CSV table of C-alpha atoms and ligand atoms in Angstrom, one decimal:
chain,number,residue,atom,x,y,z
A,1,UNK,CA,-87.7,-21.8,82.7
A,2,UNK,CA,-90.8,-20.6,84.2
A,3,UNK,CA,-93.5,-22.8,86.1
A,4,UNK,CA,-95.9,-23.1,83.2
A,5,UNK,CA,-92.8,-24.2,80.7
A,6,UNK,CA,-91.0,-26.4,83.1
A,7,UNK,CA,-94.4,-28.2,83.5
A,8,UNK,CA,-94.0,-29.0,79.8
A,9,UNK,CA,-91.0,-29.2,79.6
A,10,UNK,CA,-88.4,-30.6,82.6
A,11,UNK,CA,-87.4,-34.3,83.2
A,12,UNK,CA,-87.7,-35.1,79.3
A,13,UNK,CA,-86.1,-33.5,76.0
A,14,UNK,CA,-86.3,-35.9,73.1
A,15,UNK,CA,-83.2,-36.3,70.8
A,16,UNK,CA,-83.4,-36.1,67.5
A,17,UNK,CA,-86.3,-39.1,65.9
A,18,UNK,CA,-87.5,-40.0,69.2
A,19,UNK,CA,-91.3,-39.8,70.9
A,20,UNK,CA,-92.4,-36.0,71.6
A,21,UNK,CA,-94.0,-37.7,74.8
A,22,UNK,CA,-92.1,-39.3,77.5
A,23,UNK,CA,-92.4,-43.0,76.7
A,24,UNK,CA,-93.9,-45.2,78.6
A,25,UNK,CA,-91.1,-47.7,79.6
A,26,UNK,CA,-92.9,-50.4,80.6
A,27,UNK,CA,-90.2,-53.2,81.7
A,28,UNK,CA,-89.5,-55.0,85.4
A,29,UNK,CA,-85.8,-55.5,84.1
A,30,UNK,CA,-83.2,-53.9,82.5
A,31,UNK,CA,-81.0,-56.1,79.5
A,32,UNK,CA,-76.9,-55.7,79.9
A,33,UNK,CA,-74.3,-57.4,77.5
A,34,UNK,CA,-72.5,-59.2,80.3
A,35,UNK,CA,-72.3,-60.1,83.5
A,36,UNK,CA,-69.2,-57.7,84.0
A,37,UNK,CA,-71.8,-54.5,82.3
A,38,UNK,CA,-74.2,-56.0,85.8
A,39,UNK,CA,-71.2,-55.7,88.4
A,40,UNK,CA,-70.7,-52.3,87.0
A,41,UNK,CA,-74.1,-50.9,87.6
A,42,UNK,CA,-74.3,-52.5,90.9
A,43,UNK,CA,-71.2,-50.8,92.0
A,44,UNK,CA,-72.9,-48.0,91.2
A,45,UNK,CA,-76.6,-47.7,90.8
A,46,UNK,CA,-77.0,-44.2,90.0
A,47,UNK,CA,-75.1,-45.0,86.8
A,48,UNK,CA,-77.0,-47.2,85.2
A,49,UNK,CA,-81.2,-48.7,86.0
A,50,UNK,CA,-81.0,-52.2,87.6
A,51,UNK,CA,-84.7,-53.0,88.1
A,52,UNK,CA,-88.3,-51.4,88.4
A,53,UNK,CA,-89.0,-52.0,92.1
A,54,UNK,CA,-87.1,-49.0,92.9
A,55,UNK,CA,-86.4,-46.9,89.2
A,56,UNK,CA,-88.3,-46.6,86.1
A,57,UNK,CA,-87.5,-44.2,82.7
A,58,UNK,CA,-90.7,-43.1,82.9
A,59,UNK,CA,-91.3,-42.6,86.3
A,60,UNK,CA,-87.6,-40.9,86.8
A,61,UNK,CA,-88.8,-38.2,84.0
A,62,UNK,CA,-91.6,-37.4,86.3
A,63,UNK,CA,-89.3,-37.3,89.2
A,64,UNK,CA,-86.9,-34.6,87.3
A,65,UNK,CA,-90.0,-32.9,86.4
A,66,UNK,CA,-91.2,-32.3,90.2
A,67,UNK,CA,-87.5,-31.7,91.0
A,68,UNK,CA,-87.4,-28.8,89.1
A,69,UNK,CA,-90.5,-27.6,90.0
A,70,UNK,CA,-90.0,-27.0,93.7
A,71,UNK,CA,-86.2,-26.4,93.1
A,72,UNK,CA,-84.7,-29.7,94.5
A,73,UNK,CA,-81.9,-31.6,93.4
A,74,UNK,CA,-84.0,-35.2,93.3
A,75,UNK,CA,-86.9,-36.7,94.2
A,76,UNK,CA,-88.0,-40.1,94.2
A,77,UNK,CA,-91.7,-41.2,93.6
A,78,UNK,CA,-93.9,-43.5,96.2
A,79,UNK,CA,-96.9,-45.5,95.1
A,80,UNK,CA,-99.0,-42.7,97.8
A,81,UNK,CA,-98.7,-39.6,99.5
A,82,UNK,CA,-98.7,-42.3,102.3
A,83,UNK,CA,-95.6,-44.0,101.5
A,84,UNK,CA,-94.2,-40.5,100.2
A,85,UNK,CA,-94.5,-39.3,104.3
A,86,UNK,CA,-93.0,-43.0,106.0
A,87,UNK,CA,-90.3,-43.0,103.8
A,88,UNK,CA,-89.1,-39.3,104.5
A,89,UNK,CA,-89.6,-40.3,108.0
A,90,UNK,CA,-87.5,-43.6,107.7
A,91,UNK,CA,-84.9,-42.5,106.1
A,92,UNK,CA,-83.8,-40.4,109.2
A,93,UNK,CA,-85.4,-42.3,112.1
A,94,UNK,CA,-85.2,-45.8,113.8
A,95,UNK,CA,-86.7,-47.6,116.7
A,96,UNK,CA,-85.9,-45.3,119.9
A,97,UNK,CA,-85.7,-42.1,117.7
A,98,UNK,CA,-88.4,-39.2,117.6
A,99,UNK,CA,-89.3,-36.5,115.5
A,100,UNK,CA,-91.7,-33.6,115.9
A,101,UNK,CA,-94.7,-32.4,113.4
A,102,UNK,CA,-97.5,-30.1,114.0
A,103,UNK,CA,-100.7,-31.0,114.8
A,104,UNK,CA,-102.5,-29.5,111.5
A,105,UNK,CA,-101.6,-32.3,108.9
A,106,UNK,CA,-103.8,-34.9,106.9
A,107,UNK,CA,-105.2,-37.5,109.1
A,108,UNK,CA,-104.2,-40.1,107.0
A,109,UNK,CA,-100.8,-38.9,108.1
A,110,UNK,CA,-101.9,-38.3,112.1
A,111,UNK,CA,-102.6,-41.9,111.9
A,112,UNK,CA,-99.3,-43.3,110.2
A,113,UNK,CA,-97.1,-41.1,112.5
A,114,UNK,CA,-99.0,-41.5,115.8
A,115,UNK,CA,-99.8,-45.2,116.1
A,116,UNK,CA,-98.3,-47.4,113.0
A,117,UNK,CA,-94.5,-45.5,113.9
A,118,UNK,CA,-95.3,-45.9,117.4
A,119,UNK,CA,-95.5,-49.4,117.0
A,120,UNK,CA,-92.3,-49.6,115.3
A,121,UNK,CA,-90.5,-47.5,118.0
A,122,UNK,CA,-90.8,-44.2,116.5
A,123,UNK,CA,-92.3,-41.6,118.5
A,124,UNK,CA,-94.2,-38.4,117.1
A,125,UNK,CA,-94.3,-35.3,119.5
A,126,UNK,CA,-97.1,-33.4,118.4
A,127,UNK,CA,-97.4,-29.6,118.7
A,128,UNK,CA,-99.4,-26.4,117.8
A,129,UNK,CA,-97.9,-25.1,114.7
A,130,UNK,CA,-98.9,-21.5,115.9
A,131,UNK,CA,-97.0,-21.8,118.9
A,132,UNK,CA,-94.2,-19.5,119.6
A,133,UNK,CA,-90.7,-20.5,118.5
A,134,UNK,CA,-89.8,-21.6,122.0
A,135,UNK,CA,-92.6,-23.8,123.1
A,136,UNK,CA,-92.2,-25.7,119.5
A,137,UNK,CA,-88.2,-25.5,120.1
A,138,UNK,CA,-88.7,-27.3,123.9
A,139,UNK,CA,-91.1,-30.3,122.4
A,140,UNK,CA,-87.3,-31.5,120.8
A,141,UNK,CA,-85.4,-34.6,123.0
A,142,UNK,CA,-82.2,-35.8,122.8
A,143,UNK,CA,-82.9,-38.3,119.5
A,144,UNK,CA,-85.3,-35.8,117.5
A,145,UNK,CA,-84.5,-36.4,114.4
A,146,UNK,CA,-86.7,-34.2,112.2
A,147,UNK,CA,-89.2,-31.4,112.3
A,148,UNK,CA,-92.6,-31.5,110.1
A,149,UNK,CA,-95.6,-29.5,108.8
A,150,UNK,CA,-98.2,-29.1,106.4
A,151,UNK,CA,-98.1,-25.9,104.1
A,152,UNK,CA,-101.5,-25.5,104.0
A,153,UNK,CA,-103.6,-27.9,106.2
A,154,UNK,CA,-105.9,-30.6,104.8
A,155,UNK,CA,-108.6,-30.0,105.8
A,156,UNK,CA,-107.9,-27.1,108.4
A,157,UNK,CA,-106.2,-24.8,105.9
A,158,UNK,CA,-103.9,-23.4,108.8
A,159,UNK,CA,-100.7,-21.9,107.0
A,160,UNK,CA,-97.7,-23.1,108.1
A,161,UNK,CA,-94.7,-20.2,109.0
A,162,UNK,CA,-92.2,-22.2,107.2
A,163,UNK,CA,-89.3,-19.4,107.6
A,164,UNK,CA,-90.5,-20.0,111.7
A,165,UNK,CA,-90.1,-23.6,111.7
A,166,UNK,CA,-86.9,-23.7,109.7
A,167,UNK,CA,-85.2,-21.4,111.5
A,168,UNK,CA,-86.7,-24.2,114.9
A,169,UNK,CA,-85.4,-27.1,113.1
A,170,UNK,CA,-82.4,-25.5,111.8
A,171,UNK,CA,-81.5,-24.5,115.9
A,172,UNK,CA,-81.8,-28.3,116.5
A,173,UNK,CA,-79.5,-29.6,113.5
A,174,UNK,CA,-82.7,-31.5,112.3
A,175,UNK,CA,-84.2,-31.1,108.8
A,176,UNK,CA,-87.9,-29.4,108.4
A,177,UNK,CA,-89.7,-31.8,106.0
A,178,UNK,CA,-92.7,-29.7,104.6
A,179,UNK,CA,-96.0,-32.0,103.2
A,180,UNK,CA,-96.7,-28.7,100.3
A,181,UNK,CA,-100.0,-31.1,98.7
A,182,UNK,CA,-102.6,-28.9,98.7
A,183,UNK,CA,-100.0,-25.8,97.1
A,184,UNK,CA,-98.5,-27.5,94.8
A,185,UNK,CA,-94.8,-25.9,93.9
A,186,UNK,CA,-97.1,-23.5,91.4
A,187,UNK,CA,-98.5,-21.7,94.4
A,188,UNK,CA,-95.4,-22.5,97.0
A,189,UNK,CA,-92.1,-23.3,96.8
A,190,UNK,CA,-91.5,-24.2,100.8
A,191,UNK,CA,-87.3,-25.2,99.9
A,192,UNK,CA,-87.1,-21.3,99.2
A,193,UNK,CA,-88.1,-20.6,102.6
A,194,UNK,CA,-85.2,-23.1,104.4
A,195,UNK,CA,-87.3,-26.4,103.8
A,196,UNK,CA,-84.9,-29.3,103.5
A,197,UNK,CA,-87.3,-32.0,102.5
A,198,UNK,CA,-90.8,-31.4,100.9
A,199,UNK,CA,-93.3,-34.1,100.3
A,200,UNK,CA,-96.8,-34.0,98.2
A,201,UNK,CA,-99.4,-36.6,97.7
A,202,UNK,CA,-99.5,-36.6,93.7
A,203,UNK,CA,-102.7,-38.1,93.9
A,204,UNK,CA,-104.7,-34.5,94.7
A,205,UNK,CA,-103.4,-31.6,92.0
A,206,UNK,CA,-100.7,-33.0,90.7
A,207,UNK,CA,-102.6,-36.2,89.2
A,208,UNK,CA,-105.5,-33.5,89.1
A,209,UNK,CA,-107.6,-36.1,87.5
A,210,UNK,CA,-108.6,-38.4,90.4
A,211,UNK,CA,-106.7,-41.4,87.8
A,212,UNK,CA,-104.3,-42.8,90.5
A,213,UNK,CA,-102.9,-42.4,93.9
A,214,UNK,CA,-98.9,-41.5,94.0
A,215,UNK,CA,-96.8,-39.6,96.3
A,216,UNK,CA,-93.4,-38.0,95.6
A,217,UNK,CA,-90.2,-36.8,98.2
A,218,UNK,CA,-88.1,-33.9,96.9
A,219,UNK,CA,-84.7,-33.5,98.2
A,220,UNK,CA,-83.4,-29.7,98.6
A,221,UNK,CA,-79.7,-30.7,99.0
A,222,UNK,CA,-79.3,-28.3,101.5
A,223,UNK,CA,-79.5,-30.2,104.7
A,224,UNK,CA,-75.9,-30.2,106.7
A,225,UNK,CA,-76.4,-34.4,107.5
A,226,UNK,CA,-72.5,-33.9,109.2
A,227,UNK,CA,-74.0,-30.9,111.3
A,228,UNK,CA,-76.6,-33.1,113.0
A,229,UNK,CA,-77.1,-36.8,114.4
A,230,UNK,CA,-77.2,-39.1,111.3
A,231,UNK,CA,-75.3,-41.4,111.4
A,232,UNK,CA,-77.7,-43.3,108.6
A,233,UNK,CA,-76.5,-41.1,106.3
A,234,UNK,CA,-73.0,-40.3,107.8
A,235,UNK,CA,-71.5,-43.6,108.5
A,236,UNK,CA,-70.8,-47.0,106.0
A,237,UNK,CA,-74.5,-48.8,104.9
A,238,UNK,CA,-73.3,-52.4,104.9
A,239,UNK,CA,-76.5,-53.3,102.5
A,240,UNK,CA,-75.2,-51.1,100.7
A,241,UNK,CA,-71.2,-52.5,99.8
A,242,UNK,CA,-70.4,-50.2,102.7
A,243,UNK,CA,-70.8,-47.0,101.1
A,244,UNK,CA,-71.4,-43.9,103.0
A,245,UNK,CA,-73.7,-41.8,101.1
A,246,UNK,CA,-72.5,-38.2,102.2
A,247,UNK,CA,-69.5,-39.1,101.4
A,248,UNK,CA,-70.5,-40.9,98.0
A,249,UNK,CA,-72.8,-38.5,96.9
A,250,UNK,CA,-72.7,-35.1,98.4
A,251,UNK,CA,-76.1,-33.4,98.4
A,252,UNK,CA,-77.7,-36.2,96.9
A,253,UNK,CA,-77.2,-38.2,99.9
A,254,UNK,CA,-80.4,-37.9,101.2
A,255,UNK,CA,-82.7,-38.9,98.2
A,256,UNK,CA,-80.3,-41.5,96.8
A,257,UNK,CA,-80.2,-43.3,100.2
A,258,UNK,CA,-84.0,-43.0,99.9
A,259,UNK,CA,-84.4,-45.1,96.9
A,260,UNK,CA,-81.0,-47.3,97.3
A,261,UNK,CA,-82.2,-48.4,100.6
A,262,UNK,CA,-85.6,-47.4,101.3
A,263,UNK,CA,-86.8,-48.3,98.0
A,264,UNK,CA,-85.1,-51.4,97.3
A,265,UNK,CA,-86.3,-53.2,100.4
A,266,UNK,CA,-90.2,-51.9,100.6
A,267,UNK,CA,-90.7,-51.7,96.4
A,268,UNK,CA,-93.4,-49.4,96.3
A,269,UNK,CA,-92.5,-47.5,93.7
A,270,UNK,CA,-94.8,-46.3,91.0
A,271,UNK,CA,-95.6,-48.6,87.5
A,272,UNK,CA,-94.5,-46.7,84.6
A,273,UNK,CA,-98.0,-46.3,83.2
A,274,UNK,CA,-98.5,-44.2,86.7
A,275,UNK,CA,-95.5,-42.3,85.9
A,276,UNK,CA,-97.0,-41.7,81.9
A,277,UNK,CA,-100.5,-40.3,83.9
A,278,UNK,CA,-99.0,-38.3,86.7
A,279,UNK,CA,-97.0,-36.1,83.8
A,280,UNK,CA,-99.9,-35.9,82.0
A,281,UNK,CA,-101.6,-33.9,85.0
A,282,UNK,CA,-98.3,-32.7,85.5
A,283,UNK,CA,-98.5,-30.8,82.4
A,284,UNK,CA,-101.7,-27.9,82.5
A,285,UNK,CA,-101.2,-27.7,86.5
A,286,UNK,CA,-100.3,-24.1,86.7
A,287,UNK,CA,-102.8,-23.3,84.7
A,288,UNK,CA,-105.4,-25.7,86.7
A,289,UNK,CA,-104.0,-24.1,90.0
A,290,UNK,CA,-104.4,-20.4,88.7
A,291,UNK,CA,-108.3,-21.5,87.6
A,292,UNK,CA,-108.9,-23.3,91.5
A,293,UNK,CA,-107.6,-20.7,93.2
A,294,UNK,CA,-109.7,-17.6,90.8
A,295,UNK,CA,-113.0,-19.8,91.7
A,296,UNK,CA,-112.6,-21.0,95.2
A,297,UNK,CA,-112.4,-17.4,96.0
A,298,UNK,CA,-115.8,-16.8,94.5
A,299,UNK,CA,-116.8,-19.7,96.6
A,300,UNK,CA,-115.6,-18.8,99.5
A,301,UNK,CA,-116.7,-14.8,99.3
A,302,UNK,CA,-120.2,-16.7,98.4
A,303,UNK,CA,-120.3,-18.5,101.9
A,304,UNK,CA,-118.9,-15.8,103.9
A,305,UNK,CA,-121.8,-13.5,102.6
A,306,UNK,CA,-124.5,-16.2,103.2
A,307,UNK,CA,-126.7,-16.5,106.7
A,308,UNK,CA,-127.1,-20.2,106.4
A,309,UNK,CA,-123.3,-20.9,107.5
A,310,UNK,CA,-121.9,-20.9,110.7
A,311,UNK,CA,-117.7,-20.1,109.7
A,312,UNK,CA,-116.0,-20.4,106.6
A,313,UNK,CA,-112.1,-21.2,106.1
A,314,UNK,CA,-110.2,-19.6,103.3
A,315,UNK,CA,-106.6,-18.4,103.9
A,316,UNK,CA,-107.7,-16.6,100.5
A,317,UNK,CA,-110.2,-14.6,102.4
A,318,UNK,CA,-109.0,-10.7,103.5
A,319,UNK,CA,-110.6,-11.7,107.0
A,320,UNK,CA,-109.0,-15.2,107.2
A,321,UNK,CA,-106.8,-16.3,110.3
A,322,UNK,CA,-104.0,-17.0,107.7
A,323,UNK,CA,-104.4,-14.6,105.4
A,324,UNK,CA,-101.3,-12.7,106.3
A,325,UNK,CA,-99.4,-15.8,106.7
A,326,UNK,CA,-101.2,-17.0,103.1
A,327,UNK,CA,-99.8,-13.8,101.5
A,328,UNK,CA,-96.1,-14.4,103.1
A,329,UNK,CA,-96.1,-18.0,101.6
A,330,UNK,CA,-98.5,-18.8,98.6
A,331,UNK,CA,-99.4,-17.5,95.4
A,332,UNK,CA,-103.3,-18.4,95.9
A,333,UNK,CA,-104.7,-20.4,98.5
A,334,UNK,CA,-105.7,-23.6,96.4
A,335,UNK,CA,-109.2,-24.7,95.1
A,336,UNK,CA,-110.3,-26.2,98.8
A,337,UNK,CA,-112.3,-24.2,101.3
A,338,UNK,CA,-114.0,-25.3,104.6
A,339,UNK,CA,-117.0,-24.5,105.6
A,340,UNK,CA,-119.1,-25.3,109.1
A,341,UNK,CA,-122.6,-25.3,108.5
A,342,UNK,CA,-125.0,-24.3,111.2
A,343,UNK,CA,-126.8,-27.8,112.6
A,344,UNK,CA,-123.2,-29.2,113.0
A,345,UNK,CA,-122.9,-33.0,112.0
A,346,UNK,CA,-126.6,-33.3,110.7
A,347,UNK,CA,-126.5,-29.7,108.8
A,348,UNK,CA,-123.6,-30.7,107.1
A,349,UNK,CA,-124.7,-34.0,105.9
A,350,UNK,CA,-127.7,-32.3,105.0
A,351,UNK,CA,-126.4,-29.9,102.6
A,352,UNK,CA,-124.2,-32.2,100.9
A,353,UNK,CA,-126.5,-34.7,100.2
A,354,UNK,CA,-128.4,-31.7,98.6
A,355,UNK,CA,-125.5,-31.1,96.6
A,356,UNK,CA,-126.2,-31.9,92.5
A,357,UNK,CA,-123.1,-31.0,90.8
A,358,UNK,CA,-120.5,-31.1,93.4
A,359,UNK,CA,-119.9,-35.0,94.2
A,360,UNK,CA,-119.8,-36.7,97.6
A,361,UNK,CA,-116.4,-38.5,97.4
A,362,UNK,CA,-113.2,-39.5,99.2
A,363,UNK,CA,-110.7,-37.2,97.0
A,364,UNK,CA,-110.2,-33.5,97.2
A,365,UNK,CA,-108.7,-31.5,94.4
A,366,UNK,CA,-110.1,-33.4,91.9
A,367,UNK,CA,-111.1,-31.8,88.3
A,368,UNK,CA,-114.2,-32.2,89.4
A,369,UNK,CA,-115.8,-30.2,92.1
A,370,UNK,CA,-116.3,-32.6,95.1
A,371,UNK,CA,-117.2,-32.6,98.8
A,372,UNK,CA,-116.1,-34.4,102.4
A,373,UNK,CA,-117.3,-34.9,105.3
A,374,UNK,CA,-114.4,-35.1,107.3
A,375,UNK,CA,-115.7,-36.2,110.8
A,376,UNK,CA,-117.4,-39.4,109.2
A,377,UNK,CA,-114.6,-40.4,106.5
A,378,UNK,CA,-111.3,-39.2,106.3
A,379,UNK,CA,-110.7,-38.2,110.1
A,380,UNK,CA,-113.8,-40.9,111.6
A,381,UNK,CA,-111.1,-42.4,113.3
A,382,UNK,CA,-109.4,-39.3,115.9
A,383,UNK,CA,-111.1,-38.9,118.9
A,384,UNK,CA,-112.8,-35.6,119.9
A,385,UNK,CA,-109.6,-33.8,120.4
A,386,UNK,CA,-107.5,-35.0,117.7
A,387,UNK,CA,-110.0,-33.6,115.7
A,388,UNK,CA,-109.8,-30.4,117.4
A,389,UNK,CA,-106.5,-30.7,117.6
A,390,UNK,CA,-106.5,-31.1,113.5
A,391,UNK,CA,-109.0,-28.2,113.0
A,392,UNK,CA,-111.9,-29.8,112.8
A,393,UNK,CA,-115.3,-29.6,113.9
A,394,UNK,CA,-118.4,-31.8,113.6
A,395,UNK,CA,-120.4,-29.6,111.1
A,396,UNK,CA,-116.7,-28.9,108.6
A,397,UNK,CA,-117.4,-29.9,105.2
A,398,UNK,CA,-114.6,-29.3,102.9
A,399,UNK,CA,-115.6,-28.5,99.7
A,400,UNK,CA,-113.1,-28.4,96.6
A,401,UNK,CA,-113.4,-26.3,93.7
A,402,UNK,CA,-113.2,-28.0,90.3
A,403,UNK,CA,-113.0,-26.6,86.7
A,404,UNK,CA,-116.6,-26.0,86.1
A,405,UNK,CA,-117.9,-22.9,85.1
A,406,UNK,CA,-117.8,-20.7,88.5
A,407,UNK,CA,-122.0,-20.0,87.8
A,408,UNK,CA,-122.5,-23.4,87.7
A,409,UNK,CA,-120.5,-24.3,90.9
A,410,UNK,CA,-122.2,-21.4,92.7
A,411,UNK,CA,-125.9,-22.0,91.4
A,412,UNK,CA,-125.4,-25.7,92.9
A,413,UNK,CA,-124.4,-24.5,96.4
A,414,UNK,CA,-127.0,-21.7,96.7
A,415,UNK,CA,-130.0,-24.5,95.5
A,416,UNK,CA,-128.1,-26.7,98.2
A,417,UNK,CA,-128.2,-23.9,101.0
A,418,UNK,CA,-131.5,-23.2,100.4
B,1,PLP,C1,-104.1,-37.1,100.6
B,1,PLP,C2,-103.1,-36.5,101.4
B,1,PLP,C3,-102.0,-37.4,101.9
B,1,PLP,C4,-102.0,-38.9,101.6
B,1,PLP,O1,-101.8,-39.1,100.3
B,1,PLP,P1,-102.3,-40.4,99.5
B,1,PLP,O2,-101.8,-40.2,98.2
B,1,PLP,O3,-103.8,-40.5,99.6
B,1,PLP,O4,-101.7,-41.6,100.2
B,1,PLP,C5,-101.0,-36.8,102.5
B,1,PLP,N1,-101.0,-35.4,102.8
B,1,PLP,C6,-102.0,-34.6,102.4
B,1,PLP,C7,-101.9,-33.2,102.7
B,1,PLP,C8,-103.0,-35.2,101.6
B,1,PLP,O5,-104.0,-34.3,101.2
């Protein structure tokens, strides 16, 4: 199946008399004849559903449905992009372990990886994701455990060389765990370009709505977990009946360890009714994606041609940094595009408080066409250079195409500028 059909169509296929829509399967608990049918499924889980902190019908359709999407074998649903990034990160590393990511990532995530993991014992080594294969490749120590990147950067809009940085973690026996939000697999597919692991926050495109936050892991089940130092994964999990999940479940070891483990003992794991809404956006995203990326190129051709701006940022853009990169990896550069006013801090607030249609919110890739200020919300904590370091300067606004009509979107911005 193609994109457009498998976003109809994978993770669900009704027999014969039942709902045409996945059902919403709205249950904490699962009912078994005996005791005996229990000791069955908890010898093995994958078998049978136990309970909703960790697996849900409905949810589990969605997860098939992403699966299929960016060409994994299984994913596993988190109640936020959030959770979605610590638990990729968990499952591979303990206290005394470290694992390396590029600088350009959401700074929701610089936050969660730099100081919260730090406190548990988990160091992140930060690094240019432009840098040359050998600088990236000598920021590994012994105990590195994973390498990871943002396909396209929120809100920098730096493309990531995924081939690059496979080929870097692949040299190291570590996976590369790719955060592919703001693409979405309609516009990338990072696994088909060696990534192991991918992660999205489902609350931007995927939801599309702006209805609830959710976050999703997708595993490739290409990693080599032998090849490497896992021994998480390699030797016998005694909360676990002392299975080893390699050797239990082959590719799957990675995703099923994820939710067995992970899952089981944090429980934040979508309701059902979130898994009934995130399909529901799930199902017109390609053809939301092809409409974002069609206008945002209006937009950003509109702001490169205008006097009143000081840069724009569009990997979309001919002239862009990324655009070669952009053309390697995506199949449109998203609805988002960044923009640095003249005036800095004060000339960005200004225009966006001038702003009519496009809203002044704390989402991006919403429906609706909205605008950040990153320096004063989402990235108000990092310090000078972190948010240099992120790709961000005082005077960025990042403004996100929704579906109005394109005239509409434009005659707003122009009234705005002016
Ligand atoms: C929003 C976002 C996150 C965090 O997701 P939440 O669902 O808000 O927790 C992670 N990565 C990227 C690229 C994001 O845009």
């Amino acid at each position: 199946m193609k994109d457009e059909t498998k976003c109809l169509h994978a993770g669900y296929t009704p027999k014969n008399a039942e709902p045409r829509v996945v059902p919403i399967v709205q249950s904490t608990t699962y009912y078994y004849d005996s005791a005996e049918d229990i000791g069955a499924v908890f010898d093995d889980p994958t078998k049978s559903l136990i309970y909703s902190r960790f697996e849900n019908p409905t949810v589990m359709a969605v997860e098939e449905k992403i699966a299929a999407l960016e060409g994994g074998i299984g994913a596993m649903c988190a109640s936020s992009g959030q959770m979605a990034s610590l638990l990729a990160v968990l499952n591979l590393c303990g206290a005394g372990d470290s694992f390396v990511s590029t600088s350009h990532i959401y700074g929701g995530t610089v936050n969660l990886f730099a100081s919260t993991l730090k406190k548990l014992g988990i160091e992140c080594i930060f690094v240019n994701g432009d840098a040359g294969e050998d600088e990236i490749a000598a920021a590994f120590k012994p105990g590195t455990k994973a390498l990871f990147g943002e396909t396209l950067a929120n809100p920098a809009l730096t493309v990531l060389d995924i081939e690059k940085m496979a080929k870097i973690a692949h040299a190291k026996n570590v996976p590369l765990i790719v955060d592919n939000t703001f693409p979405t697999p309609i516009l990338c597919k990072p696994i088909r370009y060696g990534a192991d692991i991918v992660v999205h926050s489902t609350s931007k495109y995927m939801d599309g709505h702006a209805l609830q936050v959710g976050g999703v892991i997708v595993d490739s089940g290409n990693f080599d977990w032998h090849g490497g130092d896992f021994p998480g994964l390699t030797s016998p999990d005694p909360t676990y009946h002392g299975i080893t999940y390699t050797e239990t479940y082959g590719k799957m070891a990675y995703i099923i360890k994820a939710r067995m483990q992970l899952m089981r003992d944090f429980g934040a794991y979508p309701s059902a009714h979130s898994g009934f809404l995130l399909n529901l956006g799930l199902e017109t995203l390609a053809l939301r994606m092809e409409r974002y990326c069609q206008s945002a190129l209006r937009v950003a051709e509109y702001f490169a041609a205008s006097d009143r701006i000081a840069s724009v940022s569009y990997p979309g853009l001919p002239g862009d940094r990324y655009h070669t990169l952009a053309q390697k990896y995506l199949k449109g550069a998203s609805g988002v595009v960044t923009v640095v006013l003249q005036g800095g801090r004060a000339g960005a607030i200004r225009f966006m408080d001038a702003l009519k249609l496009a809203g002044n919110q704390v989402h991006v890739a919403d429906i609706r066409t909205c605008v950040q200020h990153p320096a004063s919300s989402t990235h108000r904590q990092l310090t000078d250079s972190q948010l240099a370091a992120a790709g961000v300067d005082p005077g960025t606004v990042r403004f996100s195409v929704g579906l109005e009509h394109i005239d509409d979107i434009l005659e707003d911005i122009e009234q705005a500028l002016r």
